PDB file of C-alpha atoms and ligand atoms in Angstrom:
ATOM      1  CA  UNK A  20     108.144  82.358 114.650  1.00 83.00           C
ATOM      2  CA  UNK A  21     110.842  81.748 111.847  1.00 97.00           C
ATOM      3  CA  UNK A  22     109.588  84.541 108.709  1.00 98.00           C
ATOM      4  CA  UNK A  23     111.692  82.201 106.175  1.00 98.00           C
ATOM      5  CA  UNK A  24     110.379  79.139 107.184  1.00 98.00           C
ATOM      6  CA  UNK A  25     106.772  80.415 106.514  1.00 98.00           C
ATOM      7  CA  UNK A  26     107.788  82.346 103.350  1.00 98.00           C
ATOM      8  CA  UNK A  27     109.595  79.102 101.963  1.00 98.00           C
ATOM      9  CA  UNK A  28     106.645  77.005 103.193  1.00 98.00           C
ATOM     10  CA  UNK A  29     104.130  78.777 101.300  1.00 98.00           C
ATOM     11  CA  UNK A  30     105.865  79.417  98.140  1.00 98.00           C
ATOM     12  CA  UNK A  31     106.554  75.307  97.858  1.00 98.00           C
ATOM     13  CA  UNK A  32     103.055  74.759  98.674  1.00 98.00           C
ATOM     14  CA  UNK A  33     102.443  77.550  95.706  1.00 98.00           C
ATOM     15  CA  UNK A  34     100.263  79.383  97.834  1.00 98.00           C
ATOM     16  CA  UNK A  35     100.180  82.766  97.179  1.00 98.00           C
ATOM     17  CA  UNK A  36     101.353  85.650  99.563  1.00 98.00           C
ATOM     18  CA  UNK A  37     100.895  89.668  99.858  1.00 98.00           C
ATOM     19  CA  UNK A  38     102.768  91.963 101.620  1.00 98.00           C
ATOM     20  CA  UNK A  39     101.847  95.344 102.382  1.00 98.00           C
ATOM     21  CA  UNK A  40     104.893  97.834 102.811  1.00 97.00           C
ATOM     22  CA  UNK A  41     104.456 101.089 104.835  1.00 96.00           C
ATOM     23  CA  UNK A  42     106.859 104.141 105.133  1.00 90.00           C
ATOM     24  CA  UNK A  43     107.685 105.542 108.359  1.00 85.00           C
ATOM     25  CA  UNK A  44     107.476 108.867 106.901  1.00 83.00           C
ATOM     26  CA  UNK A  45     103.736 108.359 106.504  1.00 74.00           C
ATOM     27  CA  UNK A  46     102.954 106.914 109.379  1.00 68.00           C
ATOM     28  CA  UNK A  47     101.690 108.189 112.875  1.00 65.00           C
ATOM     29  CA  UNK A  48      98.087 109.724 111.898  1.00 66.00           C
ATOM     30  CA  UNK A  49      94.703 107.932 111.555  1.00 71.00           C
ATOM     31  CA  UNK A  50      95.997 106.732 108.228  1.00 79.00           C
ATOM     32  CA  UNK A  51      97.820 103.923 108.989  1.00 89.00           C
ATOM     33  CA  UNK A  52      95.310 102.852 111.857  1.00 92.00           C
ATOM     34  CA  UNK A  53      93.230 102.308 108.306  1.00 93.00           C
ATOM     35  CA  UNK A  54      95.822 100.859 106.219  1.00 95.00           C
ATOM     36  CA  UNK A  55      96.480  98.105 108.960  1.00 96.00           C
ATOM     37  CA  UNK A  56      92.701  97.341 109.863  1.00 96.00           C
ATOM     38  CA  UNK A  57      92.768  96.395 106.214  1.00 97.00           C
ATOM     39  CA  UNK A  58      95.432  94.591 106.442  1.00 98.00           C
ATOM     40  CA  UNK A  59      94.155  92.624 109.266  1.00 97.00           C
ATOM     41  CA  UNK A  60      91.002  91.542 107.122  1.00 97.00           C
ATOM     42  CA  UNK A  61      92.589  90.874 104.311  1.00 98.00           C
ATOM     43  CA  UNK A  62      95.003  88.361 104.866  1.00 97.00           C
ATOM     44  CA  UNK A  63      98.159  90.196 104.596  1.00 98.00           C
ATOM     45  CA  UNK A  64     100.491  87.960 105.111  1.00 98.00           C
ATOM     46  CA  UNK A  65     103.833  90.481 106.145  1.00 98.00           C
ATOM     47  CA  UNK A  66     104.060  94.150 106.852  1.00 98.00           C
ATOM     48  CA  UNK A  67     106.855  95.284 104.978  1.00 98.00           C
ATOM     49  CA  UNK A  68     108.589  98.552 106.421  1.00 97.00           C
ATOM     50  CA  UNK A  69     111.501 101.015 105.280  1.00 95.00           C
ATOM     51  CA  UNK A  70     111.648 103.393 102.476  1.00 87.00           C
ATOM     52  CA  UNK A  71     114.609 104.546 100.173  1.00 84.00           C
ATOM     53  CA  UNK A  72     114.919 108.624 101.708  1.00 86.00           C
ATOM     54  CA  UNK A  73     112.829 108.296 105.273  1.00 83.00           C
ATOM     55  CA  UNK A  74     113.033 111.971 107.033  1.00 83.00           C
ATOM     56  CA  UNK A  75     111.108 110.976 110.324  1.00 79.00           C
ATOM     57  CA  UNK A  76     113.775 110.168 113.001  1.00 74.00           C
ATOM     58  CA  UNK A  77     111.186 107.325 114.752  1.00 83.00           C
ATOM     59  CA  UNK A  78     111.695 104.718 112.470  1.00 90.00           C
ATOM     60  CA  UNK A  79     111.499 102.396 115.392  1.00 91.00           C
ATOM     61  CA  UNK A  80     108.194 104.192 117.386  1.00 91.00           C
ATOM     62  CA  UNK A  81     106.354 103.405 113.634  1.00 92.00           C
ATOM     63  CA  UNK A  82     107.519  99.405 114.227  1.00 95.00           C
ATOM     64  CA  UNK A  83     105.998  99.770 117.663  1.00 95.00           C
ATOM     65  CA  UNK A  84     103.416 101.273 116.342  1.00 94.00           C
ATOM     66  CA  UNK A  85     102.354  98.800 113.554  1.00 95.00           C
ATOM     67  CA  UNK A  86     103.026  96.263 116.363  1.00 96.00           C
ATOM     68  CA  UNK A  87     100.835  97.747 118.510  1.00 96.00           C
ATOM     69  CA  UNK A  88      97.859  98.043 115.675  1.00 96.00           C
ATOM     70  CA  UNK A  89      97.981  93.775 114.400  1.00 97.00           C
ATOM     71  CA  UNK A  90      99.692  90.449 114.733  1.00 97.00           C
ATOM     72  CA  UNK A  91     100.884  90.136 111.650  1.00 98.00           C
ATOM     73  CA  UNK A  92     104.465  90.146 111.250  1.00 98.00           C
ATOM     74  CA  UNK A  93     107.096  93.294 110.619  1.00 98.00           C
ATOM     75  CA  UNK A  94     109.846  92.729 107.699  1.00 98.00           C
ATOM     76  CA  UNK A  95     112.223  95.296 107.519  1.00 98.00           C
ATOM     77  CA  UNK A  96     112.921  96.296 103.953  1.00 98.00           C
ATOM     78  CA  UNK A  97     115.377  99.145 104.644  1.00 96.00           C
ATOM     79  CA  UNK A  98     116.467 101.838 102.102  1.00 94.00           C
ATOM     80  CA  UNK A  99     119.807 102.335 104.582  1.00 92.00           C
ATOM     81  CA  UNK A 100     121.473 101.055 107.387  1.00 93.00           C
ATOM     82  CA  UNK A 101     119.649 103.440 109.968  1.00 92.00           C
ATOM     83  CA  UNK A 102     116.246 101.761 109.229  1.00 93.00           C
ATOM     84  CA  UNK A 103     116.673  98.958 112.306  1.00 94.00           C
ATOM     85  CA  UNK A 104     114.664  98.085 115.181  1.00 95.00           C
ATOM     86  CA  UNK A 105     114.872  95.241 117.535  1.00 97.00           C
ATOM     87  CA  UNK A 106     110.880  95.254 117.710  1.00 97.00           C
ATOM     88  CA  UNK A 107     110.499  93.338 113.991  1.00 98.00           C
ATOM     89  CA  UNK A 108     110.268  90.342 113.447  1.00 98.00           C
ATOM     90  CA  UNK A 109     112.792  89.852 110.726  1.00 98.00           C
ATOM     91  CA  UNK A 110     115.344  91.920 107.957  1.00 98.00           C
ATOM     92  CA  UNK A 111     115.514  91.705 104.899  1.00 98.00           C
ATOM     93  CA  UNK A 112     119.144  92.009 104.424  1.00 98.00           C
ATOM     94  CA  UNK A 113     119.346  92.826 101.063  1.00 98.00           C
ATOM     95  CA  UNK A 114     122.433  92.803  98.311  1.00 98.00           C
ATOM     96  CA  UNK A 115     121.562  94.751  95.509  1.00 98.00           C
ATOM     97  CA  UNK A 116     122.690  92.532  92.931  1.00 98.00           C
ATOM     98  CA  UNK A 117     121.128  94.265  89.867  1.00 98.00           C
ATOM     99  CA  UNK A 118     123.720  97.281  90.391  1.00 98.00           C
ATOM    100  CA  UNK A 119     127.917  97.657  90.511  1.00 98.00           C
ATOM    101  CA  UNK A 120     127.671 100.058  93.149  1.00 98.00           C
ATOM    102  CA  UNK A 121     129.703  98.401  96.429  1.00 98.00           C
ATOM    103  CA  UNK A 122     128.327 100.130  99.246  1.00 98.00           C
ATOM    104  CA  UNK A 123     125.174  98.256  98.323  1.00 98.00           C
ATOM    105  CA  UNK A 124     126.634  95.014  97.429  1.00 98.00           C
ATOM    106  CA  UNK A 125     128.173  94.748 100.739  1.00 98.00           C
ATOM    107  CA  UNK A 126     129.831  98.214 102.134  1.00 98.00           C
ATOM    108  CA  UNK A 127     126.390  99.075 104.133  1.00 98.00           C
ATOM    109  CA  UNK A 128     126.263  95.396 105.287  1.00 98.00           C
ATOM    110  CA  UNK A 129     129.342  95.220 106.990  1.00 98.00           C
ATOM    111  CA  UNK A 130     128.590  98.740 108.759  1.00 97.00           C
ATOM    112  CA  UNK A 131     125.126  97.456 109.815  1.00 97.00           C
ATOM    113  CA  UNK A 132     126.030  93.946 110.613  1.00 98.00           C
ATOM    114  CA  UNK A 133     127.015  94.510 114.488  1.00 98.00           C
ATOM    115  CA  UNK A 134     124.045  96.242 114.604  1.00 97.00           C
ATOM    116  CA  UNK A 135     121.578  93.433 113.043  1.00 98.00           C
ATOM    117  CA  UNK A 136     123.513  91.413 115.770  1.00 98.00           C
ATOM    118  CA  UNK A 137     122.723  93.062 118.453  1.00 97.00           C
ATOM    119  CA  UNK A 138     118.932  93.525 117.854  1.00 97.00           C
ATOM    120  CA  UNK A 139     118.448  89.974 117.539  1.00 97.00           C
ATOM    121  CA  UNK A 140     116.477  89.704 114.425  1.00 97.00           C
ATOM    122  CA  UNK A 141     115.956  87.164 111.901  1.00 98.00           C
ATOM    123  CA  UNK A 142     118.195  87.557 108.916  1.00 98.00           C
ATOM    124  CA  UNK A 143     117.153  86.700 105.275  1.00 98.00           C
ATOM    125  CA  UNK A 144     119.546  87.550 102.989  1.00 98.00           C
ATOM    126  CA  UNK A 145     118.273  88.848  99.339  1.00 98.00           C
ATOM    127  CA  UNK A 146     119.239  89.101  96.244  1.00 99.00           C
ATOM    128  CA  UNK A 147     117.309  92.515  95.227  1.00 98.00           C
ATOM    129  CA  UNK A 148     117.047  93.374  91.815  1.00 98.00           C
ATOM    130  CA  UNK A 149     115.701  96.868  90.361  1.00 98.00           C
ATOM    131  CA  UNK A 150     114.416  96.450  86.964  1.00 98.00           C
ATOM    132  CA  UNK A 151     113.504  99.737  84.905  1.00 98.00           C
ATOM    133  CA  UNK A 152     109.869 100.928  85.343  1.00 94.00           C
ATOM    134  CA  UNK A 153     109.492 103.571  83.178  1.00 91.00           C
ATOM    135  CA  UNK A 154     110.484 106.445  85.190  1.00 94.00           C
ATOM    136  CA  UNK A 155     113.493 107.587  87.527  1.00 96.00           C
ATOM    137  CA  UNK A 156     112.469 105.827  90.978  1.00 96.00           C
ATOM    138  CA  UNK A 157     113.695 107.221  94.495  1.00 95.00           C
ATOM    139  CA  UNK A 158     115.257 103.960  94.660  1.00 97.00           C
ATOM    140  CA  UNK A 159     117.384 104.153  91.816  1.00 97.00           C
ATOM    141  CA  UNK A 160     118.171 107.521  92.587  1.00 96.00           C
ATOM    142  CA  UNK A 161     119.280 106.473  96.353  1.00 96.00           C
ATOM    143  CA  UNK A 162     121.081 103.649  95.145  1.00 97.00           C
ATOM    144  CA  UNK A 163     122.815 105.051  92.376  1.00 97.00           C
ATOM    145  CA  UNK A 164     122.464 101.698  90.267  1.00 98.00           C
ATOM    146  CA  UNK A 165     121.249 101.446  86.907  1.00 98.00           C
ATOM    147  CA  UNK A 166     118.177  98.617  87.296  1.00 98.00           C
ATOM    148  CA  UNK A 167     117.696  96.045  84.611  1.00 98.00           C
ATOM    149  CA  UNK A 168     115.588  97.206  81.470  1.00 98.00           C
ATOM    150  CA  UNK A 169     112.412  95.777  81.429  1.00 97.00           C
ATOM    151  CA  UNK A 170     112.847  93.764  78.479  1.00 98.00           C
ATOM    152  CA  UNK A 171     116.416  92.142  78.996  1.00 98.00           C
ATOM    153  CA  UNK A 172     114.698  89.247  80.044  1.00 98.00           C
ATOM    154  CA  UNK A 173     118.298  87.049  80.246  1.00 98.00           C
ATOM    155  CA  UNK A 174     120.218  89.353  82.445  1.00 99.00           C
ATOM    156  CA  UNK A 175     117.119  89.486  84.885  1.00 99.00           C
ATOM    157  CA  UNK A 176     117.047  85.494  84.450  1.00 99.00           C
ATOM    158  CA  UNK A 177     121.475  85.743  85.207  1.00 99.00           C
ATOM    159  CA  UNK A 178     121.172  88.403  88.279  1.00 99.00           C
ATOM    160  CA  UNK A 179     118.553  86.134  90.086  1.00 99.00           C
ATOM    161  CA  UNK A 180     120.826  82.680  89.054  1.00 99.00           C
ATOM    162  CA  UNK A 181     123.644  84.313  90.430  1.00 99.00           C
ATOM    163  CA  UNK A 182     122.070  85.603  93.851  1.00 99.00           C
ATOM    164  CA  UNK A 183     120.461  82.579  94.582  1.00 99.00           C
ATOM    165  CA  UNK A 184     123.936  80.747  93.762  1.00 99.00           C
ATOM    166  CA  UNK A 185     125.155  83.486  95.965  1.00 98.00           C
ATOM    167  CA  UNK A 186     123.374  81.977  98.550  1.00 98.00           C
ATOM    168  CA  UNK A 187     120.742  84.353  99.080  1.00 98.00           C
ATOM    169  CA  UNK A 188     117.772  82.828 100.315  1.00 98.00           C
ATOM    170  CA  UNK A 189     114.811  84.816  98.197  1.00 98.00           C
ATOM    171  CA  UNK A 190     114.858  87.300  95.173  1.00 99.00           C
ATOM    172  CA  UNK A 191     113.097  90.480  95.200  1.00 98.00           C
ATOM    173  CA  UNK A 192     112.577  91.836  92.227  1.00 99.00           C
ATOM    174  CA  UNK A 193     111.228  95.904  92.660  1.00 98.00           C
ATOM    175  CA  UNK A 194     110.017  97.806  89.610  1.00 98.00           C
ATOM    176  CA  UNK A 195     110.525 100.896  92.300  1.00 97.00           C
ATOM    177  CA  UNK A 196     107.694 102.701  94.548  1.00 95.00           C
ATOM    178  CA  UNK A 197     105.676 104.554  92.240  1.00 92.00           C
ATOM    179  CA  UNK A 198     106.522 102.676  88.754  1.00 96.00           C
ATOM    180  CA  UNK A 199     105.176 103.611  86.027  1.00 95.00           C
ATOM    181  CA  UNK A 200     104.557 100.003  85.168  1.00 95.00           C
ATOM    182  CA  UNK A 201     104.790  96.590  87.069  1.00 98.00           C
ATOM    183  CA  UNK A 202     107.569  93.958  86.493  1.00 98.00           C
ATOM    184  CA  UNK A 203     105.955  92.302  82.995  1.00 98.00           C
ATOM    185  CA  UNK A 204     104.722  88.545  83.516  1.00 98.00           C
ATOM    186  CA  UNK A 205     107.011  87.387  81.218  1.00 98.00           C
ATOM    187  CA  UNK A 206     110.167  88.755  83.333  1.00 98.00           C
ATOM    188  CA  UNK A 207     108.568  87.282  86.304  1.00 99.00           C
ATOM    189  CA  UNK A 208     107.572  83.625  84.629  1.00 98.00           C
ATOM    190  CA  UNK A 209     110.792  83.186  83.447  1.00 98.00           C
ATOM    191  CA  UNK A 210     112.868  84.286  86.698  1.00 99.00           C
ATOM    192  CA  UNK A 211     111.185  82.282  88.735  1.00 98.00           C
ATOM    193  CA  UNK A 212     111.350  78.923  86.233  1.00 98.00           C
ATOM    194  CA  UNK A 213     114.993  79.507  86.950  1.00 99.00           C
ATOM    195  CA  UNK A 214     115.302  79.667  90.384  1.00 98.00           C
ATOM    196  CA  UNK A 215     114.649  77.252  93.003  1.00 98.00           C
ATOM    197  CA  UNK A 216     114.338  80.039  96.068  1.00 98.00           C
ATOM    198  CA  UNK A 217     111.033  81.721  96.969  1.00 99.00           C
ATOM    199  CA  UNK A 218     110.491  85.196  94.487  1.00 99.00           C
ATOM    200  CA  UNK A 219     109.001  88.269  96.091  1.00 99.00           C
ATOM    201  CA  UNK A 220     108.029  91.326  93.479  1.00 99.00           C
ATOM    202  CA  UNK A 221     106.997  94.698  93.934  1.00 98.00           C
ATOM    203  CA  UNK A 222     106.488  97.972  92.315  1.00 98.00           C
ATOM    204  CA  UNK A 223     103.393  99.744  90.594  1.00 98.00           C
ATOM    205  CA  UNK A 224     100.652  97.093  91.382  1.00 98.00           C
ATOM    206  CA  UNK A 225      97.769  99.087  91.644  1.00 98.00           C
ATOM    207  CA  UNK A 226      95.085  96.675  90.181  1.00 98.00           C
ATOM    208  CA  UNK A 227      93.541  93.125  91.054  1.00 98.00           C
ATOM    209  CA  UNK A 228      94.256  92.040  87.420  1.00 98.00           C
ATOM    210  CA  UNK A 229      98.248  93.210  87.947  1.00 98.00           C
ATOM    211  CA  UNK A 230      98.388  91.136  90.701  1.00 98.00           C
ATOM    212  CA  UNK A 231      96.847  88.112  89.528  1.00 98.00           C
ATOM    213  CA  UNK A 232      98.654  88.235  86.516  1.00 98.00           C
ATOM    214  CA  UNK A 233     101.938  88.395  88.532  1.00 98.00           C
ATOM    215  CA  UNK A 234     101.051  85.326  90.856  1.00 98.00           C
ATOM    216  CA  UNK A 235      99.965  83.232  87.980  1.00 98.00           C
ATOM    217  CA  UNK A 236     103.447  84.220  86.337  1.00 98.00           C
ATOM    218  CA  UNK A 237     105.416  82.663  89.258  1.00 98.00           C
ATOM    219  CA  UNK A 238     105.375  85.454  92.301  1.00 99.00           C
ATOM    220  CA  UNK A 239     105.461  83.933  95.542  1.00 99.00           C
ATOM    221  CA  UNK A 240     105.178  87.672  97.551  1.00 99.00           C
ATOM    222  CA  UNK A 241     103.859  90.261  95.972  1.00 98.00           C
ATOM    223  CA  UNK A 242     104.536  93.979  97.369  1.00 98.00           C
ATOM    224  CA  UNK A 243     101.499  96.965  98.060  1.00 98.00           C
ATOM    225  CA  UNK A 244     103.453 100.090  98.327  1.00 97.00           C
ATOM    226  CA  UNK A 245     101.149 103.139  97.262  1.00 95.00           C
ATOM    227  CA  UNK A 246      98.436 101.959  96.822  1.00 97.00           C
ATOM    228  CA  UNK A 247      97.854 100.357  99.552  1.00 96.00           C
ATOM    229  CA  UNK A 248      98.666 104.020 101.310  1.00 92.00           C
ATOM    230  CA  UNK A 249      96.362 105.923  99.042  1.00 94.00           C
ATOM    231  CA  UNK A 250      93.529 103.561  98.076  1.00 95.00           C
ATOM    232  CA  UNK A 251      93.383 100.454 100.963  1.00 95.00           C
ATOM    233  CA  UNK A 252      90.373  99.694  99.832  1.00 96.00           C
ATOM    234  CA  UNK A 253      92.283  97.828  96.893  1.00 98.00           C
ATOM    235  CA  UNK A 254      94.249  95.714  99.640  1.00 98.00           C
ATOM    236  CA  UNK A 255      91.295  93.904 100.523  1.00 98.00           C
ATOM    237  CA  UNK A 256      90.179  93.499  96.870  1.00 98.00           C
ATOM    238  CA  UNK A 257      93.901  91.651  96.069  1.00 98.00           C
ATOM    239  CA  UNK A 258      93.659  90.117  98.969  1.00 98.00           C
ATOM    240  CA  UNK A 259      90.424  88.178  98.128  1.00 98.00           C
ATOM    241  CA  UNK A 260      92.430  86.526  94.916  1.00 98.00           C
ATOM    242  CA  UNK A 261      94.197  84.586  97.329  1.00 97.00           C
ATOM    243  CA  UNK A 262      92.023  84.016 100.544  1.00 90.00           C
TER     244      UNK A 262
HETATM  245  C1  1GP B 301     108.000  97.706  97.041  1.00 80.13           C
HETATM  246  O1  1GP B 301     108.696  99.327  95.572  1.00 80.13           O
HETATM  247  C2  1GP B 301     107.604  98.573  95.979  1.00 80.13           C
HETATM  248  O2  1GP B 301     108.814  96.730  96.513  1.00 80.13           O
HETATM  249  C3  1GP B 301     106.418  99.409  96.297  1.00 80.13           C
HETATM  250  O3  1GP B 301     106.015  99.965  95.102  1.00 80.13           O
HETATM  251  O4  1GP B 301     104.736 101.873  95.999  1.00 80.13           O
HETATM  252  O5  1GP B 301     104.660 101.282  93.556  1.00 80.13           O
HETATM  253  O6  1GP B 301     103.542  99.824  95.241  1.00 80.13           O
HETATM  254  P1  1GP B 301     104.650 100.782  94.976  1.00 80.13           P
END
């Protein structure tokens, strides 16, 4: 099963995707067992897993674990390059273009790339962009970047021109886990009427109407971080917009 081909599929058939990311960290007790079984009704289309700080040293027992719980397939979405296994299905192998910092441009890539070789998994390169949400994310703490302010519209609109000139094969835009507030539908709209490669965005979608708002704006994945942890209940109700 080739992740890109389905992800480019869908997004030029404009149907509408949802991806449900858990954290190691917070896996391993009954709560996950519950996140997943939603999942698995809902039509979650991806499991998204990493985190930006992840303490737990059994990154890859969680992928086995997921694995072990549905079908549906594992993306890795890692905060660093010790967040690998060999039992997903494919990586995210993501440039953070929004930010000047080099180790996450491409220092961290070349360490890991042996390593991505070796376990045999599907590669998508992406053109990540952090956009300001409000509040001081983990992520842009981790990374050390300075993400996009919500309202500079153009240099979103340049950053996601540029990666997908870059030859990146998706953008991810990420408000951060735990934003204040979602990527606006006006960022999103005009992003993706610039860009010809599938758009995946995440951060601080907590409602129905959040979501709908960002699929109707151009959103071809759309990204459950928290609240899909601490209220699952709402991963079924998203998922029904699309079903
Ligand atoms: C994944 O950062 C998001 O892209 C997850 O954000 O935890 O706020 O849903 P939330």
């Amino acid at each position: 099963m080739n992740i890109f081909s389905l992800i480019s599929q869908a997004s030029k058939n404009n149907t509408k995707q949802l991806a449900v990311l858990i954290d190691p960290d917070k896996s391993g007790g009954k709560g996950i067992k519950k996140t997943i079984d939603i999942c698995d009704v809902s039509g979650v289309d991806y499991i998204f897993a990493g985190g930006s700080l992840i303490k737990s040293n059994s990154f890859d027992d969680c992928i086995l674990q997921i694995k072990a719980l549905c079908n549906i397939p594992i993306v890795l979405f890692p905060g660093s390059v010790m967040q690998l296994s060999p039992h997903a299905d494919a990586l995210l192998f993501l440039s953070l273009i929004s930010g000047r910092n080099p180790e996450m441009l491409i220092g961290n890539h070349v360490i890991a790339a042996p390593h991505v070789k070796n376990a045999g998994l599907e590669v998508i390169p992406a053109g990540y962009i952090l956009v300001e949400s409000g509040k001081l994310t983990s992520v842009v703490y981790m990374s050390n970047t300075t993400p996009i302010p919500n309202d500079k519209t153009d240099i979103a609109i340049c950053t996601a021109m540029a990666g997908e000139m870059l030859g990146h094969k998706l953008i991810y835009m990420d408000a951060g886990s735990g934003a204040q507030k979602s990527i606006s539908n006006d960022m999103v709209r005009q992003v993706k009427a610039n860009i010809s490669i599938p758009l995946v965005v995440g951060g601080g979608i907590r409602d129905a109407k959040t979501a709908e708002g960002l699929w109707e704006a151009g959103a071809d994945i759309l990204v459950l971080g928290n609240i899909a942890e601490n209220k699952p209940e709402i991963i079924k109700e998203i998922g029904s917009l699309i079903m």
